[in-house]
Amino acid sequence: MQSEINPISYPQIGQGDGVYISTYGCQMNENDSERMMTLLEMMNFRPVTSPDQASLIIINSCSIREKPVHKVHSEVGRYRKLKEQNDKLRIGVAGCVAQQEKEKLKLDIPLIDFVLGTDAIDKLPDVLSKVRGGQNMVAARFEHQQPYHIQTLIRNPGVSTFVNITKGCDNFCTFCVVPFTRGRERSRPFNHLLEDVQKLTERGVKEVTLLGQNVNSYLSECGVNFAQALKRIASETDIERIRYTTSHPKDFTDELIEVMATYGEKIMEYIHLPVQSGNSDVLARMNRGYTREEYLNKARAIFAKMPNAVLSTDIIVGFPGETEAQFDDTMSLLDEVPYENIYAFNYSPRPMTKAAKFTDQVPDEVKSARLSRLLEKHREIAFKLAAKYNGQTLRVLVERYDQDNGKVHGRSTGNKNVHFTGSEALIGATVDVKITDAKPLVLKGEMVL
Ligand code: SF4
């Protein structure tokens, strides 16, 4: 594979200066922050843990949750004093808000020195050179249609790390800004993925999580689909564990289930399958591309082939027009699909999206009351589901050691957090742990020798 990134060419303008990155939002954003930090270290910056130690502050913004531009404005405002005290300090805004709201951010000139779109992260060295050379407000280009060539850049990959495989999304769910902020979907060439994963294993990585907004619609330029990609990464690299997120129910194929079941030693049995609503009419208004029954059929097919699969989901409560009866369909879905974890939120309108213009918005107090009912119901279910782990022995990949209490932390094949007494030497090892105390979010146990 040809490397698209040549570290030697980066300008050494950091001079050991501190850089502070404030990250909002999803794993894609966390991954982008890690990538920026790696580039900055190559330019001789050093990470610091507090903004007042920094000569460069980057706010990596997210527009999924509420009032994103307001959040950026108020964080930038908090740095006003620092900027007055330190004329070397430069502030940049990256991420989805930068992509979407670059005109509004201009209001914060001269506090904001540059804006970097989600597709422009690798232009950071160039942008910083210009900013440090005295140019203000360099808005790096926003190239949604460029081919998706990216190499995993990570300073200390540790035991488990993310590998981007797709970017953007073509689905245009009516509540979601991602197609506007991250652009149309693009997939990385498959041979690049394969080489990336193998190189990470050579650096000691034991587990990769393949990452994308809609990861299972991956399709390489030579026709390798997601199921085939998983199968080949499992069989042609030395990686021990493979995970992926996030998948779309409509693209969750039988072929994918078959590959997961066949390569279960390497492909972990945890599946995050966002349902968003349990009512087919609401799903149609969301433009999700499946009905309740079709979703349930996918869940049944998963458990038929992988009885130990662990499922989690995302749910939006109070989507415009959602009636009490439609919400009850979401409640009853929890009786049919044994989700061990749910990520549920009140609907809130996003700029540019269709649903923001729907006139039948649900009042906030109704949304909040429904959300409380849903979370309460799931709490009971989660405790019952967790109880099954008591007495079970799970294969756990150890990720870190906590010196304060002598506990090691790792994850089971089903992505459960497992804590037990151990030593630092176990980091990176896969061990058997007998569970003695099972709660929904944490399983405690003892290592089986
Ligand atoms: S599938 Fe829908 S919710 Fe997910 S990123 Fe695409 S548009 Fe957004």
GROMACS .gro file of C-alpha atoms and ligand atoms in nm:
model
  457
    1MET     CA    1   0.000   0.000   0.000
    2GLN     CA    2   0.123   0.346  -0.075
    3SER     CA    3   0.132   0.568   0.230
    4GLU     CA    4  -0.081   0.880   0.182
    5ILE     CA    5   0.082   1.049   0.478
    6ASN     CA    6   0.448   1.132   0.492
    7PRO     CA    7   0.549   1.240   0.843
    8ILE     CA    8   0.884   1.377   0.720
    9SER     CA    9   0.711   1.656   0.530
   10TYR     CA   10   0.538   1.805   0.836
   11PRO     CA   11   0.657   2.153   0.935
   12GLN     CA   12   0.821   2.153   1.279
   13ILE     CA   13   0.643   2.463   1.404
   14GLY     CA   14   0.531   2.337   1.745
   15GLN     CA   15   0.863   2.408   1.924
   16GLY     CA   16   0.745   2.197   2.215
   17ASP     CA   17   0.436   2.415   2.263
   18GLY     CA   18   0.138   2.271   2.451
   19VAL     CA   19  -0.179   2.167   2.266
   20TYR     CA   20  -0.515   2.109   2.429
   21ILE     CA   21  -0.798   1.937   2.239
   22SER     CA   22  -1.151   1.950   2.373
   23THR     CA   23  -1.364   1.676   2.218
   24TYR     CA   24  -1.743   1.645   2.201
   25GLY     CA   25  -1.952   1.367   2.059
   26CYS     CA   26  -1.910   1.026   1.911
   27GLN     CA   27  -1.628   0.778   1.860
   28MET     CA   28  -1.567   0.923   1.513
   29ASN     CA   29  -1.485   1.255   1.680
   30GLU     CA   30  -1.267   1.095   1.944
   31ASN     CA   31  -1.083   0.918   1.668
   32ASP     CA   32  -1.042   1.244   1.474
   33SER     CA   33  -0.901   1.412   1.789
   34GLU     CA   34  -0.651   1.131   1.830
   35ARG     CA   35  -0.552   1.176   1.467
   36MET     CA   36  -0.505   1.552   1.512
   37MET     CA   37  -0.297   1.496   1.824
   38THR     CA   38  -0.075   1.250   1.639
   39LEU     CA   39  -0.021   1.499   1.355
   40LEU     CA   40   0.053   1.774   1.607
   41GLU     CA   41   0.308   1.561   1.790
   42MET     CA   42   0.477   1.501   1.456
   43MET     CA   43   0.496   1.881   1.427
   44ASN     CA   44   0.665   1.904   1.766
   45PHE     CA   45   0.365   2.002   1.979
   46ARG     CA   46   0.308   1.827   2.312
   47PRO     CA   47  -0.032   1.736   2.462
   48VAL     CA   48  -0.134   1.917   2.782
   49THR     CA   49  -0.425   1.849   3.012
   50SER     CA   50  -0.540   2.205   3.077
   51PRO     CA   51  -0.617   2.492   2.837
   52ASP     CA   52  -0.406   2.739   3.037
   53GLN     CA   53  -0.092   2.536   2.957
   54ALA     CA   54  -0.161   2.547   2.582
   55SER     CA   55  -0.042   2.760   2.291
   56LEU     CA   56  -0.293   2.585   2.071
   57ILE     CA   57  -0.651   2.493   2.165
   58ILE     CA   58  -0.873   2.292   1.931
   59ILE     CA   59  -1.243   2.240   1.999
   60ASN     CA   60  -1.350   1.927   1.813
   61SER     CA   61  -1.721   1.994   1.797
   62CYS     CA   62  -2.027   1.775   1.754
   63SER     CA   63  -2.366   1.877   1.620
   64ILE     CA   64  -2.560   1.569   1.722
   65ARG     CA   65  -2.669   1.697   2.061
   66GLU     CA   66  -2.832   2.022   2.162
   67LYS     CA   67  -2.726   2.378   2.078
   68PRO     CA   68  -2.390   2.283   1.925
   69VAL     CA   69  -2.295   2.628   1.794
   70HIS     CA   70  -2.388   2.783   2.125
   71LYS     CA   71  -2.162   2.531   2.301
   72VAL     CA   72  -1.869   2.622   2.079
   73HIS     CA   73  -1.929   2.996   2.125
   74SER     CA   74  -1.942   2.959   2.501
   75GLU     CA   75  -1.629   2.741   2.516
   76VAL     CA   76  -1.441   2.989   2.296
   77GLY     CA   77  -1.566   3.268   2.523
   78ARG     CA   78  -1.411   3.094   2.824
   79TYR     CA   79  -1.072   3.122   2.654
   80ARG     CA   80  -1.101   3.499   2.594
   81LYS     CA   81  -0.893   3.583   2.900
   82LEU     CA   82  -0.624   3.328   2.811
   83LYS     CA   83  -0.603   3.481   2.465
   84GLU     CA   84  -0.565   3.830   2.607
   85GLN     CA   85  -0.284   3.710   2.835
   86ASN     CA   86  -0.101   3.504   2.572
   87ASP     CA   87  -0.062   3.651   2.224
   88LYS     CA   88   0.086   3.321   2.101
   89LEU     CA   89  -0.235   3.133   2.177
   90ARG     CA   90  -0.424   3.011   1.869
   91ILE     CA   91  -0.774   2.862   1.881
   92GLY     CA   92  -0.931   2.637   1.618
   93VAL     CA   93  -1.269   2.472   1.577
   94ALA     CA   94  -1.287   2.133   1.405
   95GLY     CA   95  -1.558   1.869   1.361
   96CYS     CA   96  -1.920   1.874   1.253
   97VAL     CA   97  -2.005   2.224   1.377
   98ALA     CA   98  -1.704   2.361   1.190
   99GLN     CA   99  -1.824   2.181   0.878
  100GLN     CA  100  -2.181   2.298   0.912
  101GLU     CA  101  -2.167   2.641   1.069
  102LYS     CA  102  -1.848   2.796   0.942
  103GLU     CA  103  -2.025   3.122   0.857
  104LYS     CA  104  -2.168   3.160   1.209
  105LEU     CA  105  -1.829   3.087   1.364
  106LYS     CA  106  -1.685   3.387   1.182
  107LEU     CA  107  -1.872   3.594   1.440
  108ASP     CA  108  -1.609   3.485   1.689
  109ILE     CA  109  -1.317   3.639   1.497
  110PRO     CA  110  -1.058   3.721   1.628
  111LEU     CA  111  -1.102   3.464   1.907
  112ILE     CA  112  -1.118   3.178   1.656
  113ASP     CA  113  -0.810   3.159   1.434
  114PHE     CA  114  -0.911   2.870   1.213
  115VAL     CA  115  -1.190   2.631   1.124
  116LEU     CA  116  -1.127   2.278   1.003
  117GLY     CA  117  -1.395   2.069   0.833
  118THR     CA  118  -1.436   1.698   0.905
  119ASP     CA  119  -1.272   1.610   0.575
  120ALA     CA  120  -0.983   1.846   0.626
  121ILE     CA  121  -0.809   1.704   0.931
  122ASP     CA  122  -0.501   1.603   0.737
  123LYS     CA  123  -0.468   1.966   0.626
  124LEU     CA  124  -0.402   2.067   0.987
  125PRO     CA  125  -0.022   2.108   0.938
  126ASP     CA  126  -0.080   2.337   0.639
  127VAL     CA  127  -0.352   2.537   0.814
  128LEU     CA  128  -0.138   2.584   1.126
  129SER     CA  129   0.158   2.702   0.921
  130LYS     CA  130  -0.064   2.970   0.768
  131VAL     CA  131  -0.220   3.067   1.101
  132ARG     CA  132   0.119   3.091   1.270
  133GLY     CA  133   0.238   3.294   0.971
  134GLY     CA  134  -0.023   3.555   1.061
  135GLN     CA  135  -0.330   3.452   0.857
  136ASN     CA  136  -0.659   3.445   1.041
  137MET     CA  137  -0.961   3.223   1.001
  138VAL     CA  138  -0.824   2.978   0.747
  139ALA     CA  139  -1.124   2.767   0.664
  140ALA     CA  140  -0.973   2.445   0.535
  141ARG     CA  141  -1.155   2.315   0.231
  142PHE     CA  142  -1.457   2.096   0.276
  143GLU     CA  143  -1.420   1.823   0.019
  144HIS     CA  144  -1.706   1.584   0.063
  145GLN     CA  145  -1.653   1.402  -0.264
  146GLN     CA  146  -1.281   1.329  -0.229
  147PRO     CA  147  -1.181   0.960  -0.227
  148TYR     CA  148  -1.153   0.824   0.123
  149HIS     CA  149  -0.782   0.763   0.161
  150ILE     CA  150  -0.678   0.773   0.522
  151GLN     CA  151  -0.416   0.583   0.714
  152THR     CA  152  -0.465   0.495   1.078
  153LEU     CA  153  -0.250   0.744   1.266
  154ILE     CA  154  -0.221   0.679   1.633
  155ARG     CA  155   0.048   0.762   1.887
  156ASN     CA  156   0.006   0.489   2.147
  157PRO     CA  157  -0.242   0.241   2.009
  158GLY     CA  158  -0.248   0.032   2.327
  159VAL     CA  159  -0.433  -0.297   2.333
  160SER     CA  160  -0.744  -0.190   2.144
  161THR     CA  161  -0.785   0.077   1.880
  162PHE     CA  162  -1.018   0.212   1.612
  163VAL     CA  163  -0.971   0.179   1.237
  164ASN     CA  164  -1.185   0.399   1.011
  165ILE     CA  165  -1.332   0.206   0.722
  166THR     CA  166  -1.613   0.430   0.594
  167LYS     CA  167  -1.688   0.796   0.619
  168GLY     CA  168  -2.013   0.987   0.572
  169CYS     CA  169  -2.358   0.848   0.510
  170ASP     CA  170  -2.609   0.834   0.223
  171ASN     CA  171  -2.914   0.739   0.426
  172PHE     CA  172  -3.056   1.080   0.512
  173CYS     CA  173  -3.255   0.969   0.814
  174THR     CA  174  -3.485   1.267   0.863
  175PHE     CA  175  -3.350   1.348   1.212
  176CYS     CA  176  -2.977   1.327   1.136
  177VAL     CA  177  -2.718   1.586   1.031
  178VAL     CA  178  -2.440   1.340   0.950
  179PRO     CA  179  -2.499   1.333   0.569
  180PHE     CA  180  -2.467   1.714   0.574
  181THR     CA  181  -2.166   1.735   0.806
  182ARG     CA  182  -1.967   1.426   0.708
  183GLY     CA  183  -2.082   1.409   0.347
  184ARG     CA  184  -2.170   1.121   0.119
  185GLU     CA  185  -2.053   0.774   0.210
  186ARG     CA  186  -1.709   0.664   0.101
  187SER     CA  187  -1.522   0.341   0.173
  188ARG     CA  188  -1.149   0.288   0.210
  189PRO     CA  189  -0.973   0.057  -0.035
  190PHE     CA  190  -0.977  -0.293   0.113
  191ASN     CA  191  -0.604  -0.361   0.075
  192HIS     CA  192  -0.538  -0.044   0.281
  193LEU     CA  193  -0.755  -0.180   0.562
  194LEU     CA  194  -0.587  -0.514   0.558
  195GLU     CA  195  -0.242  -0.359   0.574
  196ASP     CA  196  -0.347  -0.112   0.843
  197VAL     CA  197  -0.480  -0.387   1.069
  198GLN     CA  198  -0.172  -0.605   1.020
  199LYS     CA  199   0.061  -0.312   1.098
  200LEU     CA  200  -0.132  -0.240   1.417
  201THR     CA  201  -0.093  -0.602   1.530
  202GLU     CA  202   0.281  -0.566   1.474
  203ARG     CA  203   0.268  -0.270   1.716
  204GLY     CA  204   0.107  -0.487   1.982
  205VAL     CA  205  -0.262  -0.413   1.916
  206LYS     CA  206  -0.483  -0.710   2.003
  207GLU     CA  207  -0.823  -0.572   1.906
  208VAL     CA  208  -0.948  -0.336   1.636
  209THR     CA  209  -1.289  -0.172   1.612
  210LEU     CA  210  -1.380  -0.100   1.251
  211LEU     CA  211  -1.542   0.239   1.252
  212GLY     CA  212  -1.791   0.422   1.032
  213GLN     CA  213  -2.127   0.595   1.048
  214ASN     CA  214  -2.284   0.306   0.864
  215VAL     CA  215  -2.012   0.048   0.874
  216ASN     CA  216  -2.197  -0.247   0.725
  217SER     CA  217  -2.265  -0.070   0.396
  218TYR     CA  218  -1.887  -0.073   0.338
  219LEU     CA  219  -1.808  -0.153  -0.026
  220SER     CA  220  -1.453  -0.128  -0.154
  221GLU     CA  221  -1.368  -0.008  -0.502
  222CYS     CA  222  -1.298  -0.371  -0.600
  223GLY     CA  223  -1.633  -0.495  -0.472
  224VAL     CA  224  -1.544  -0.632  -0.127
  225ASN     CA  225  -1.852  -0.590   0.093
  226PHE     CA  226  -1.853  -0.562   0.472
  227ALA     CA  227  -1.911  -0.931   0.547
  228GLN     CA  228  -1.632  -1.028   0.308
  229ALA     CA  229  -1.402  -0.762   0.456
  230LEU     CA  230  -1.462  -0.896   0.809
  231LYS     CA  231  -1.397  -1.250   0.696
  232ARG     CA  232  -1.072  -1.157   0.521
  233ILE     CA  233  -0.943  -0.943   0.808
  234ALA     CA  234  -1.018  -1.234   1.043
  235SER     CA  235  -0.844  -1.490   0.824
  236GLU     CA  236  -0.559  -1.289   0.667
  237THR     CA  237  -0.424  -1.086   0.961
  238ASP     CA  238  -0.290  -1.176   1.305
  239ILE     CA  239  -0.539  -0.956   1.490
  240GLU     CA  240  -0.694  -1.140   1.787
  241ARG     CA  241  -1.027  -0.959   1.814
  242ILE     CA  242  -1.241  -0.759   1.569
  243ARG     CA  243  -1.534  -0.537   1.658
  244TYR     CA  244  -1.724  -0.283   1.454
  245THR     CA  245  -1.962   0.006   1.497
  246THR     CA  246  -2.212   0.138   1.396
  247SER     CA  247  -2.428  -0.091   1.187
  248HIS     CA  248  -2.756  -0.011   1.015
  249PRO     CA  249  -3.033  -0.271   1.046
  250LYS     CA  250  -3.125  -0.249   0.676
  251ASP     CA  251  -2.766  -0.340   0.579
  252PHE     CA  252  -2.735  -0.623   0.832
  253THR     CA  253  -2.727  -0.919   0.595
  254ASP     CA  254  -2.754  -1.293   0.646
  255GLU     CA  255  -2.406  -1.316   0.495
  256LEU     CA  256  -2.276  -1.093   0.777
  257ILE     CA  257  -2.445  -1.307   1.043
  258GLU     CA  258  -2.298  -1.619   0.885
  259VAL     CA  259  -1.945  -1.471   0.882
  260MET     CA  260  -1.975  -1.358   1.244
  261ALA     CA  261  -2.094  -1.700   1.353
  262THR     CA  262  -1.823  -1.880   1.155
  263TYR     CA  263  -1.536  -1.659   1.272
  264GLY     CA  264  -1.666  -1.617   1.627
  265GLU     CA  265  -1.318  -1.675   1.771
  266LYS     CA  266  -1.202  -1.348   1.623
  267ILE     CA  267  -1.516  -1.148   1.543
  268MET     CA  268  -1.671  -1.047   1.873
  269GLU     CA  269  -2.036  -1.127   1.939
  270TYR     CA  270  -2.138  -0.774   2.039
  271ILE     CA  271  -2.370  -0.590   1.798
  272HIS     CA  272  -2.488  -0.233   1.832
  273LEU     CA  273  -2.801  -0.224   1.616
  274PRO     CA  274  -2.978   0.113   1.641
  275VAL     CA  275  -3.355   0.069   1.612
  276GLN     CA  276  -3.458   0.432   1.692
  277SER     CA  277  -3.829   0.342   1.728
  278GLY     CA  278  -4.044   0.033   1.770
  279ASN     CA  279  -4.324   0.164   1.549
  280SER     CA  280  -4.321   0.113   1.172
  281ASP     CA  281  -4.497   0.441   1.089
  282VAL     CA  282  -4.248   0.639   1.295
  283LEU     CA  283  -3.964   0.445   1.132
  284ALA     CA  284  -4.104   0.539   0.788
  285ARG     CA  285  -4.115   0.908   0.884
  286MET     CA  286  -3.758   0.873   1.008
  287ASN     CA  287  -3.666   0.727   0.666
  288ARG     CA  288  -3.496   0.432   0.833
  289GLY     CA  289  -3.564   0.182   0.557
  290TYR     CA  290  -3.706  -0.104   0.770
  291THR     CA  291  -4.021  -0.187   0.961
  292ARG     CA  292  -4.054  -0.312   1.318
  293GLU     CA  293  -4.112  -0.665   1.189
  294GLU     CA  294  -3.809  -0.655   0.959
  295TYR     CA  295  -3.594  -0.536   1.249
  296LEU     CA  296  -3.727  -0.813   1.473
  297ASN     CA  297  -3.651  -1.069   1.202
  298LYS     CA  298  -3.288  -0.950   1.192
  299ALA     CA  299  -3.262  -0.979   1.571
  300ARG     CA  300  -3.412  -1.330   1.560
  301ALA     CA  301  -3.169  -1.432   1.284
  302ILE     CA  302  -2.875  -1.304   1.491
  303PHE     CA  303  -2.975  -1.504   1.800
  304ALA     CA  304  -3.053  -1.813   1.594
  305LYS     CA  305  -2.691  -1.826   1.473
  306MET     CA  306  -2.525  -1.662   1.774
  307PRO     CA  307  -2.717  -1.748   2.090
  308ASN     CA  308  -2.464  -1.562   2.308
  309ALA     CA  309  -2.477  -1.241   2.105
  310VAL     CA  310  -2.498  -0.919   2.307
  311LEU     CA  311  -2.719  -0.648   2.156
  312SER     CA  312  -2.742  -0.278   2.230
  313THR     CA  313  -2.939  -0.006   2.056
  314ASP     CA  314  -3.015   0.365   2.012
  315ILE     CA  315  -3.368   0.498   2.064
  316ILE     CA  316  -3.513   0.841   1.989
  317VAL     CA  317  -3.806   0.935   2.212
  318GLY     CA  318  -4.069   1.189   2.105
  319PHE     CA  319  -3.991   1.203   1.733
  320PRO     CA  320  -4.231   1.455   1.567
  321GLY     CA  321  -4.584   1.316   1.558
  322GLU     CA  322  -4.506   1.020   1.788
  323THR     CA  323  -4.831   0.925   1.960
  324GLU     CA  324  -4.866   0.752   2.295
  325ALA     CA  325  -4.958   0.428   2.115
  326GLN     CA  326  -4.654   0.454   1.886
  327PHE     CA  327  -4.430   0.512   2.186
  328ASP     CA  328  -4.584   0.202   2.350
  329ASP     CA  329  -4.454   0.005   2.050
  330THR     CA  330  -4.104   0.116   2.143
  331MET     CA  331  -4.168   0.012   2.504
  332SER     CA  332  -4.290  -0.331   2.394
  333LEU     CA  333  -3.988  -0.381   2.169
  334LEU     CA  334  -3.781  -0.408   2.486
  335ASP     CA  335  -3.983  -0.720   2.574
  336GLU     CA  336  -3.897  -0.876   2.241
  337VAL     CA  337  -3.528  -0.790   2.197
  338PRO     CA  338  -3.300  -0.853   2.497
  339TYR     CA  339  -3.095  -0.535   2.475
  340GLU     CA  340  -2.825  -0.534   2.741
  341ASN     CA  341  -2.770  -0.164   2.688
  342ILE     CA  342  -2.976   0.117   2.534
  343TYR     CA  343  -2.876   0.472   2.445
  344ALA     CA  344  -3.203   0.664   2.454
  345PHE     CA  345  -3.250   1.038   2.400
  346ASN     CA  346  -3.529   1.288   2.358
  347TYR     CA  347  -3.567   1.395   1.995
  348SER     CA  348  -3.425   1.741   1.931
  349PRO     CA  349  -3.433   1.917   1.593
  350ARG     CA  350  -3.111   1.956   1.394
  351PRO     CA  351  -3.052   2.226   1.136
  352MET     CA  352  -3.095   2.126   0.771
  353THR     CA  353  -3.279   1.804   0.857
  354LYS     CA  354  -3.630   1.728   0.731
  355ALA     CA  355  -3.771   1.641   1.072
  356ALA     CA  356  -3.677   1.984   1.207
  357LYS     CA  357  -3.940   2.126   0.971
  358PHE     CA  358  -4.215   1.882   1.075
  359THR     CA  359  -4.492   2.085   1.234
  360ASP     CA  360  -4.610   1.820   1.482
  361GLN     CA  361  -4.325   1.847   1.731
  362VAL     CA  362  -4.387   1.667   2.061
  363PRO     CA  363  -4.380   1.891   2.372
  364ASP     CA  364  -4.063   1.863   2.582
  365GLU     CA  365  -4.246   1.752   2.896
  366VAL     CA  366  -4.412   1.465   2.705
  367LYS     CA  367  -4.077   1.354   2.564
  368SER     CA  368  -3.913   1.364   2.906
  369ALA     CA  369  -4.193   1.165   3.069
  370ARG     CA  370  -4.170   0.899   2.797
  371LEU     CA  371  -3.791   0.883   2.824
  372SER     CA  372  -3.813   0.827   3.201
  373ARG     CA  373  -4.060   0.541   3.149
  374LEU     CA  374  -3.837   0.384   2.888
  375LEU     CA  375  -3.519   0.409   3.095
  376GLU     CA  376  -3.697   0.275   3.402
  377LYS     CA  377  -3.827  -0.024   3.210
  378HIS     CA  378  -3.487  -0.093   3.063
  379ARG     CA  379  -3.317  -0.066   3.403
  380GLU     CA  380  -3.518  -0.362   3.529
  381ILE     CA  381  -3.450  -0.562   3.213
  382ALA     CA  382  -3.077  -0.484   3.226
  383PHE     CA  383  -3.048  -0.615   3.583
  384LYS     CA  384  -3.227  -0.936   3.489
  385LEU     CA  385  -3.006  -0.985   3.181
  386ALA     CA  386  -2.689  -0.914   3.381
  387ALA     CA  387  -2.778  -1.181   3.638
  388LYS     CA  388  -2.716  -1.456   3.382
  389TYR     CA  389  -2.343  -1.380   3.398
  390ASN     CA  390  -2.315  -1.479   3.765
  391GLY     CA  391  -2.104  -1.796   3.778
  392GLN     CA  392  -2.015  -1.782   3.406
  393THR     CA  393  -1.653  -1.787   3.290
  394LEU     CA  394  -1.583  -1.523   3.024
  395ARG     CA  395  -1.283  -1.468   2.794
  396VAL     CA  396  -1.154  -1.122   2.881
  397LEU     CA  397  -0.895  -0.910   2.699
  398VAL     CA  398  -0.717  -0.702   2.964
  399GLU     CA  399  -0.685  -0.335   2.867
  400ARG     CA  400  -0.559  -0.153   3.178
  401TYR     CA  401  -0.443  -0.183   3.535
  402ASP     CA  402  -0.553   0.045   3.817
  403GLN     CA  403  -0.268   0.083   4.063
  404ASP     CA  404  -0.492   0.240   4.329
  405ASN     CA  405  -0.700  -0.070   4.388
  406GLY     CA  406  -0.495  -0.344   4.220
  407LYS     CA  407  -0.777  -0.420   3.976
  408VAL     CA  408  -0.740  -0.491   3.606
  409HIS     CA  409  -1.008  -0.391   3.356
  410GLY     CA  410  -1.093  -0.565   3.036
  411ARG     CA  411  -1.379  -0.654   2.806
  412SER     CA  412  -1.550  -0.983   2.742
  413THR     CA  413  -1.626  -1.110   2.392
  414GLY     CA  414  -1.973  -0.955   2.437
  415ASN     CA  415  -1.816  -0.615   2.521
  416LYS     CA  416  -1.900  -0.631   2.893
  417ASN     CA  417  -1.668  -0.438   3.125
  418VAL     CA  418  -1.501  -0.688   3.356
  419HIS     CA  419  -1.297  -0.599   3.667
  420PHE     CA  420  -1.087  -0.838   3.872
  421THR     CA  421  -0.775  -0.845   4.090
  422GLY     CA  422  -0.457  -0.879   3.885
  423SER     CA  423  -0.135  -0.712   3.785
  424GLU     CA  424  -0.002  -0.475   3.520
  425ALA     CA  425   0.168  -0.771   3.351
  426LEU     CA  426  -0.174  -0.892   3.235
  427ILE     CA  427  -0.232  -0.595   3.002
  428GLY     CA  428  -0.278  -0.733   2.652
  429ALA     CA  429  -0.345  -1.088   2.771
  430THR     CA  430  -0.671  -1.272   2.715
  431VAL     CA  431  -0.770  -1.461   3.030
  432ASP     CA  432  -1.064  -1.654   3.172
  433VAL     CA  433  -1.258  -1.475   3.444
  434LYS     CA  434  -1.529  -1.632   3.658
  435ILE     CA  435  -1.800  -1.373   3.728
  436THR     CA  436  -1.898  -1.335   4.093
  437ASP     CA  437  -2.094  -1.007   4.091
  438ALA     CA  438  -2.286  -0.907   3.778
  439LYS     CA  439  -2.437  -0.562   3.731
  440PRO     CA  440  -2.555  -0.417   3.397
  441LEU     CA  441  -2.250  -0.196   3.344
  442VAL     CA  442  -1.976  -0.387   3.526
  443LEU     CA  443  -1.906  -0.752   3.592
  444LYS     CA  444  -1.673  -0.834   3.879
  445GLY     CA  445  -1.494  -1.165   3.897
  446GLU     CA  446  -1.185  -1.373   3.965
  447MET     CA  447  -0.928  -1.489   3.717
  448VAL     CA  448  -0.935  -1.863   3.655
  449LEU     CA  449  -0.583  -2.002   3.660
  450SF4     S1  450  -2.778   0.597   0.903
  450SF4    FE1  451  -2.917   0.768   0.951
  450SF4     S2  452  -2.870   0.811   1.168
  450SF4    FE2  453  -2.698   0.690   1.090
  450SF4     S3  454  -2.548   0.842   1.021
  450SF4    FE3  455  -2.674   0.789   0.842
  450SF4     S4  456  -2.835   0.943   0.835
  450SF4    FE4  457  -2.745   0.951   1.042
   0.00000   0.00000   0.00000
